[in-house]
Structure formats: structure tokens, C-alpha cells
Amino acid sequence: MPSCLSRDTWIGTNRTMRIIFIGPPGAGKGTQAEKIVAGYKLAHLSTGDMLRAAVAAKTEIGLLADKYMLSGQFVPDDLIIGIISERLSLPDCREGFLLDGFPRTIQQASALDVMLRENDSRLDVVLELRVPDAELSRRLVGRGRADDNPDVVKKRLSVYAEQTTPLLEYYGKQGLLETIDGLGEVNEVFERVKIILDKFI
Ligand code: AMP
């Protein structure tokens, strides 16, 4: 570990880690993702953040994505696969990455498999952050984001259940899935995350 980096902020690894982070809206994935990328020095690939930036900048992708996001639906697979494929080809991803919010459908997961295979690369682990539905609704309605009103929240939770939960079986069968209890204080949850990720250092 380079001496300029403090052990407190960087857990440190000489090994490239490639992680997928899955969890329903409101599970605290964004907060944990920030801690993971800082602690393990990984590129943070959040498709939600990328799309919100595109919406704010009124790019072509942003204008297209906006209506799906506001109604709690997923944006089309080919659009999001294109964004991620471009992002994964940037040099910082060679040092390891955390995919946050991608893949969210089986089609996206298959496309990711192809991208990784083409680069002779593989995933280390798929982390699932699990929080009961009642707690998710409570947290989301208090958050105040444009897509956090009660009807949209309901829609986002049902889309997650229908389209994203099949990924748990998909990655479970490959022996990649690790489930983390997302209830509790932020640091308490991060300790659980670290127990899993430290195995890959
Ligand atoms: P998030 O911040 O990850 O909750 O994403 C916010 C919204 O962006 C989602 O409700 C979707 O409309 C859209 N989105 C983000 N990632 C994806 C993805 N992988 N596939 C489809 N839509 C996505």
C-alpha cells in the first residue's frame, strides 16, 4: 500500500475487484456504494447517477431516459447496455469497479457477461443488499427525489421484484451471490460488507 494513503480511508488491495451491487430502491445502496469505492479504490459505475446527469444536461440520452425514470420504469436495455459498455472501456475500470444499479435485467446481465468475456475478465462477487419491503417504502417516501412519490415508489419496487430479483438466482447459480442484511446503521451495514469483500483482497 502506498504510504501516502492512510489505512483509515483506504482498506487497500493490490488485487483488482469487480463487483456488482444489487438492491431494491431505498436499500441504502448509494450510501454503501460510496463507502465501498472509497475504501477499496474502485471505479464507481452508477447507472442511476449517469442517467440523472444526462437528464440534467438535457442530452439526447437524458431526454429519452427522463420519462421512464419519472414513471418508475426501467430505461430500455439497449440504451443502458450502450452506456455501460462505453464506461467499462475507460482506463479507470482496469483497476477494478463497482457496478451500482447495473445489471437490472437478465438481458443486461447476459450483455455484461459478453463484455467481460471479450476482455478476458470476470466478476468476483455480486453483493445483494436486502431490506424488507415495508421498510423500503418508508425510507423512499421520505427521500424527496423526483421519482420518490408514493405511486412511483410502488412501481419501482414492483419492477425490481419482477425484473431484477431473477438476477439473484442467475448469479446464485454461478456461486457469485452474497446477501447482506441492509437493516441497521450505515457503519454497521458497511462492516457486514467489509467481511465479504475482505475475502477477495
Ligand atoms: P437508481 O438511482 O439506480 O435507483 O436509478 C434511477 C432510475 O434510473 C431507475 O428507476 C431507472 O428508471 C433508471 N435506471 C438506472 N439503472 C438502470 C438499469 N440498469 N436499467 C434500466 N433502468 C435503469
Tab-separated table of C-alpha atoms and ligand atoms in Angstrom:
chain	number	residue	atom	x	y	z
A	1	MET	CA	0.000	0.000	0.000
A	2	PRO	CA	1.479	3.401	-0.936
A	3	SER	CA	2.443	5.281	2.209
A	4	CYS	CA	0.592	8.443	1.124
A	5	LEU	CA	-2.745	6.675	1.626
A	6	SER	CA	-3.986	6.284	5.141
A	7	ARG	CA	-5.219	2.922	6.312
A	8	ASP	CA	-8.313	4.632	7.772
A	9	THR	CA	-9.663	5.740	4.432
A	10	TRP	CA	-8.321	3.090	2.118
A	11	ILE	CA	-8.715	-0.511	3.144
A	12	GLY	CA	-6.254	-1.308	0.396
A	13	THR	CA	-5.929	-4.095	-2.086
A	14	ASN	CA	-3.387	-4.992	-4.683
A	15	ARG	CA	-5.988	-7.045	-6.387
A	16	THR	CA	-8.477	-5.805	-8.939
A	17	MET	CA	-12.018	-6.352	-7.698
A	18	ARG	CA	-15.030	-6.445	-9.967
A	19	ILE	CA	-18.238	-6.184	-8.039
A	20	ILE	CA	-21.914	-5.956	-8.845
A	21	PHE	CA	-24.081	-4.288	-6.219
A	22	ILE	CA	-27.759	-5.213	-6.339
A	23	GLY	CA	-30.535	-3.962	-4.123
A	24	PRO	CA	-34.035	-2.525	-4.287
A	25	PRO	CA	-34.583	1.242	-4.337
A	26	GLY	CA	-34.268	2.556	-0.796
A	27	ALA	CA	-31.966	-0.214	0.469
A	28	GLY	CA	-29.137	2.265	1.077
A	29	LYS	CA	-27.142	1.049	-1.894
A	30	GLY	CA	-25.912	4.523	-2.878
A	31	THR	CA	-24.540	5.231	0.604
A	32	GLN	CA	-22.814	1.861	0.865
A	33	ALA	CA	-21.507	2.164	-2.703
A	34	GLU	CA	-19.731	5.426	-1.815
A	35	LYS	CA	-18.053	3.737	1.136
A	36	ILE	CA	-17.051	0.700	-0.897
A	37	VAL	CA	-15.464	2.645	-3.778
A	38	ALA	CA	-13.568	4.885	-1.346
A	39	GLY	CA	-12.446	2.005	0.849
A	40	TYR	CA	-11.424	-0.384	-1.907
A	41	LYS	CA	-10.360	2.205	-4.504
A	42	LEU	CA	-12.747	1.169	-7.243
A	43	ALA	CA	-14.376	2.992	-10.138
A	44	HIS	CA	-17.999	3.713	-9.236
A	45	LEU	CA	-20.344	2.933	-12.113
A	46	SER	CA	-23.818	4.049	-11.047
A	47	THR	CA	-26.226	3.954	-13.956
A	48	GLY	CA	-28.781	5.976	-11.959
A	49	ASP	CA	-26.214	8.776	-11.433
A	50	MET	CA	-25.172	8.642	-15.097
A	51	LEU	CA	-28.776	8.926	-16.222
A	52	ARG	CA	-29.574	11.763	-13.799
A	53	ALA	CA	-26.522	13.643	-15.104
A	54	ALA	CA	-27.726	13.081	-18.678
A	55	VAL	CA	-31.213	14.339	-17.758
A	56	ALA	CA	-29.746	17.449	-16.087
A	57	ALA	CA	-27.531	18.137	-19.116
A	58	LYS	CA	-30.523	17.582	-21.427
A	59	THR	CA	-28.528	15.238	-23.675
A	60	GLU	CA	-30.315	13.014	-26.177
A	61	ILE	CA	-29.995	10.041	-23.802
A	62	GLY	CA	-31.210	12.192	-20.916
A	63	LEU	CA	-34.299	13.349	-22.777
A	64	LEU	CA	-35.119	9.757	-23.677
A	65	ALA	CA	-34.465	8.363	-20.187
A	66	ASP	CA	-36.370	11.063	-18.305
A	67	LYS	CA	-39.877	9.775	-18.986
A	68	TYR	CA	-39.013	6.211	-17.941
A	69	MET	CA	-37.307	7.375	-14.752
A	70	LEU	CA	-40.132	9.682	-13.733
A	71	SER	CA	-42.682	6.891	-14.074
A	72	GLY	CA	-40.554	4.354	-12.162
A	73	GLN	CA	-39.836	2.155	-15.190
A	74	PHE	CA	-36.512	0.885	-16.418
A	75	VAL	CA	-34.984	2.633	-19.391
A	76	PRO	CA	-34.620	0.303	-22.401
A	77	ASP	CA	-31.913	-2.364	-22.105
A	78	ASP	CA	-30.047	-1.429	-25.296
A	79	LEU	CA	-29.666	2.166	-24.141
A	80	ILE	CA	-28.250	1.245	-20.739
A	81	ILE	CA	-26.054	-1.530	-22.162
A	82	GLY	CA	-24.542	1.022	-24.575
A	83	ILE	CA	-23.790	3.431	-21.719
A	84	ILE	CA	-22.127	0.753	-19.584
A	85	SER	CA	-20.141	-0.763	-22.402
A	86	GLU	CA	-18.619	2.639	-23.149
A	87	ARG	CA	-17.954	3.329	-19.467
A	88	LEU	CA	-16.332	-0.057	-18.836
A	89	SER	CA	-13.859	0.579	-21.621
A	90	LEU	CA	-12.376	3.623	-19.832
A	91	PRO	CA	-8.947	3.062	-18.241
A	92	ASP	CA	-10.013	3.546	-14.600
A	93	CYS	CA	-12.096	0.364	-14.779
A	94	ARG	CA	-8.941	-1.706	-15.227
A	95	GLU	CA	-8.187	-1.076	-11.558
A	96	GLY	CA	-11.500	-2.615	-10.540
A	97	PHE	CA	-15.079	-1.394	-10.455
A	98	LEU	CA	-18.327	-1.423	-8.565
A	99	LEU	CA	-21.376	-1.703	-10.777
A	100	ASP	CA	-24.172	0.058	-8.900
A	101	GLY	CA	-27.620	-0.321	-10.446
A	102	PHE	CA	-26.478	-2.439	-13.391
A	103	PRO	CA	-27.380	-5.072	-14.447
A	104	ARG	CA	-31.049	-4.870	-13.546
A	105	THR	CA	-32.455	-7.384	-16.035
A	106	ILE	CA	-31.351	-10.792	-17.285
A	107	GLN	CA	-30.743	-9.275	-20.712
A	108	GLN	CA	-28.373	-6.716	-19.181
A	109	ALA	CA	-26.601	-9.474	-17.221
A	110	SER	CA	-26.090	-11.512	-20.406
A	111	ALA	CA	-24.726	-8.452	-22.206
A	112	LEU	CA	-22.327	-7.865	-19.312
A	113	ASP	CA	-21.155	-11.490	-19.497
A	114	VAL	CA	-20.271	-10.942	-23.149
A	115	MET	CA	-18.424	-7.659	-22.420
A	116	LEU	CA	-16.385	-9.305	-19.656
A	117	ARG	CA	-15.609	-12.378	-21.730
A	118	GLU	CA	-14.418	-10.194	-24.613
A	119	ASN	CA	-11.985	-8.549	-22.186
A	120	ASP	CA	-10.854	-11.803	-20.630
A	121	SER	CA	-12.294	-10.569	-17.395
A	122	ARG	CA	-14.631	-11.980	-14.756
A	123	LEU	CA	-16.687	-10.886	-11.764
A	124	ASP	CA	-15.508	-11.538	-8.226
A	125	VAL	CA	-18.755	-11.141	-6.347
A	126	VAL	CA	-22.357	-9.998	-6.578
A	127	LEU	CA	-23.498	-8.263	-3.401
A	128	GLU	CA	-27.191	-8.114	-2.673
A	129	LEU	CA	-28.324	-5.574	-0.098
A	130	ARG	CA	-31.557	-6.896	1.362
A	131	VAL	CA	-34.185	-4.787	3.170
A	132	PRO	CA	-37.841	-5.755	3.804
A	133	ASP	CA	-40.432	-4.060	1.540
A	134	ALA	CA	-42.262	-2.186	4.323
A	135	GLU	CA	-39.009	-0.530	5.410
A	136	LEU	CA	-38.149	0.348	1.784
A	137	SER	CA	-41.446	2.181	1.229
A	138	ARG	CA	-40.993	4.075	4.493
A	139	ARG	CA	-37.473	5.192	3.560
A	140	LEU	CA	-38.260	6.095	-0.059
A	141	VAL	CA	-41.252	8.293	0.537
A	142	GLY	CA	-39.169	10.420	2.918
A	143	ARG	CA	-36.319	10.935	0.429
A	144	GLY	CA	-37.765	13.662	-1.812
A	145	ARG	CA	-36.244	12.692	-5.185
A	146	ALA	CA	-38.271	13.380	-8.369
A	147	ASP	CA	-39.044	9.659	-8.682
A	148	ASP	CA	-39.855	9.144	-4.996
A	149	ASN	CA	-43.579	9.951	-4.837
A	150	PRO	CA	-45.720	7.076	-3.427
A	151	ASP	CA	-47.114	5.803	-6.765
A	152	VAL	CA	-43.716	5.842	-8.457
A	153	VAL	CA	-42.114	4.180	-5.428
A	154	LYS	CA	-44.679	1.380	-5.652
A	155	LYS	CA	-43.950	0.984	-9.340
A	156	ARG	CA	-40.163	0.923	-8.801
A	157	LEU	CA	-40.480	-1.738	-6.116
A	158	SER	CA	-42.680	-3.929	-8.322
A	159	VAL	CA	-40.372	-3.512	-11.335
A	160	TYR	CA	-37.449	-4.532	-9.098
A	161	ALA	CA	-39.320	-7.621	-7.890
A	162	GLU	CA	-40.288	-8.660	-11.420
A	163	GLN	CA	-37.192	-7.818	-13.410
A	164	THR	CA	-34.227	-7.673	-11.045
A	165	THR	CA	-34.835	-10.430	-8.491
A	166	PRO	CA	-34.318	-13.126	-11.201
A	167	LEU	CA	-30.682	-11.974	-11.203
A	168	LEU	CA	-30.292	-13.337	-7.681
A	169	GLU	CA	-30.878	-16.836	-8.984
A	170	TYR	CA	-28.768	-16.150	-12.086
A	171	TYR	CA	-25.728	-15.176	-10.024
A	172	GLY	CA	-26.553	-17.589	-7.193
A	173	LYS	CA	-26.196	-20.489	-9.622
A	174	GLN	CA	-22.756	-19.193	-10.601
A	175	GLY	CA	-21.710	-19.142	-6.942
A	176	LEU	CA	-21.175	-15.378	-7.038
A	177	LEU	CA	-24.005	-14.141	-4.818
A	178	GLU	CA	-23.518	-12.816	-1.278
A	179	THR	CA	-26.523	-11.371	0.551
A	180	ILE	CA	-26.115	-8.646	3.169
A	181	ASP	CA	-28.681	-7.555	5.727
A	182	GLY	CA	-29.321	-3.864	4.953
A	183	LEU	CA	-31.103	-3.062	8.231
A	184	GLY	CA	-29.230	-1.041	10.812
A	185	GLU	CA	-26.840	1.896	10.982
A	186	VAL	CA	-24.776	2.793	7.903
A	187	ASN	CA	-21.488	1.758	9.551
A	188	GLU	CA	-22.984	-1.437	10.900
A	189	VAL	CA	-24.065	-2.418	7.367
A	190	PHE	CA	-20.653	-1.438	5.965
A	191	GLU	CA	-18.948	-3.750	8.482
A	192	ARG	CA	-21.014	-6.607	7.026
A	193	VAL	CA	-19.977	-5.556	3.512
A	194	LYS	CA	-16.311	-5.493	4.520
A	195	ILE	CA	-16.430	-9.000	5.952
A	196	ILE	CA	-17.440	-10.223	2.491
A	197	LEU	CA	-15.126	-8.025	0.401
A	198	ASP	CA	-12.027	-8.570	2.538
A	199	LYS	CA	-12.146	-12.198	1.431
A	200	PHE	CA	-11.227	-11.014	-2.075
A	201	ILE	CA	-8.199	-8.938	-1.137
B	1	AMP	P1	-31.244	4.332	-9.364
B	1	AMP	O1	-30.638	5.615	-8.965
B	1	AMP	O2	-30.215	3.234	-9.522
B	1	AMP	O3	-32.385	3.929	-8.480
B	1	AMP	O4	-31.853	4.540	-10.824
B	1	AMP	C1	-32.866	5.508	-11.057
B	1	AMP	C2	-33.655	5.159	-12.307
B	1	AMP	O5	-32.773	5.112	-13.441
B	1	AMP	C3	-34.331	3.801	-12.292
B	1	AMP	O6	-35.589	3.831	-11.640
B	1	AMP	C4	-34.461	3.515	-13.792
B	1	AMP	O7	-35.505	4.267	-14.362
B	1	AMP	C5	-33.165	4.078	-14.342
B	1	AMP	N1	-32.098	3.038	-14.359
B	1	AMP	C6	-30.928	3.056	-13.646
B	1	AMP	N2	-30.192	1.963	-13.929
B	1	AMP	C7	-30.898	1.242	-14.829
B	1	AMP	C8	-30.683	-0.002	-15.480
B	1	AMP	N3	-29.592	-0.742	-15.254
B	1	AMP	N4	-31.642	-0.435	-16.346
B	1	AMP	C9	-32.735	0.282	-16.588
B	1	AMP	N5	-33.024	1.442	-15.991
B	1	AMP	C10	-32.118	1.937	-15.113
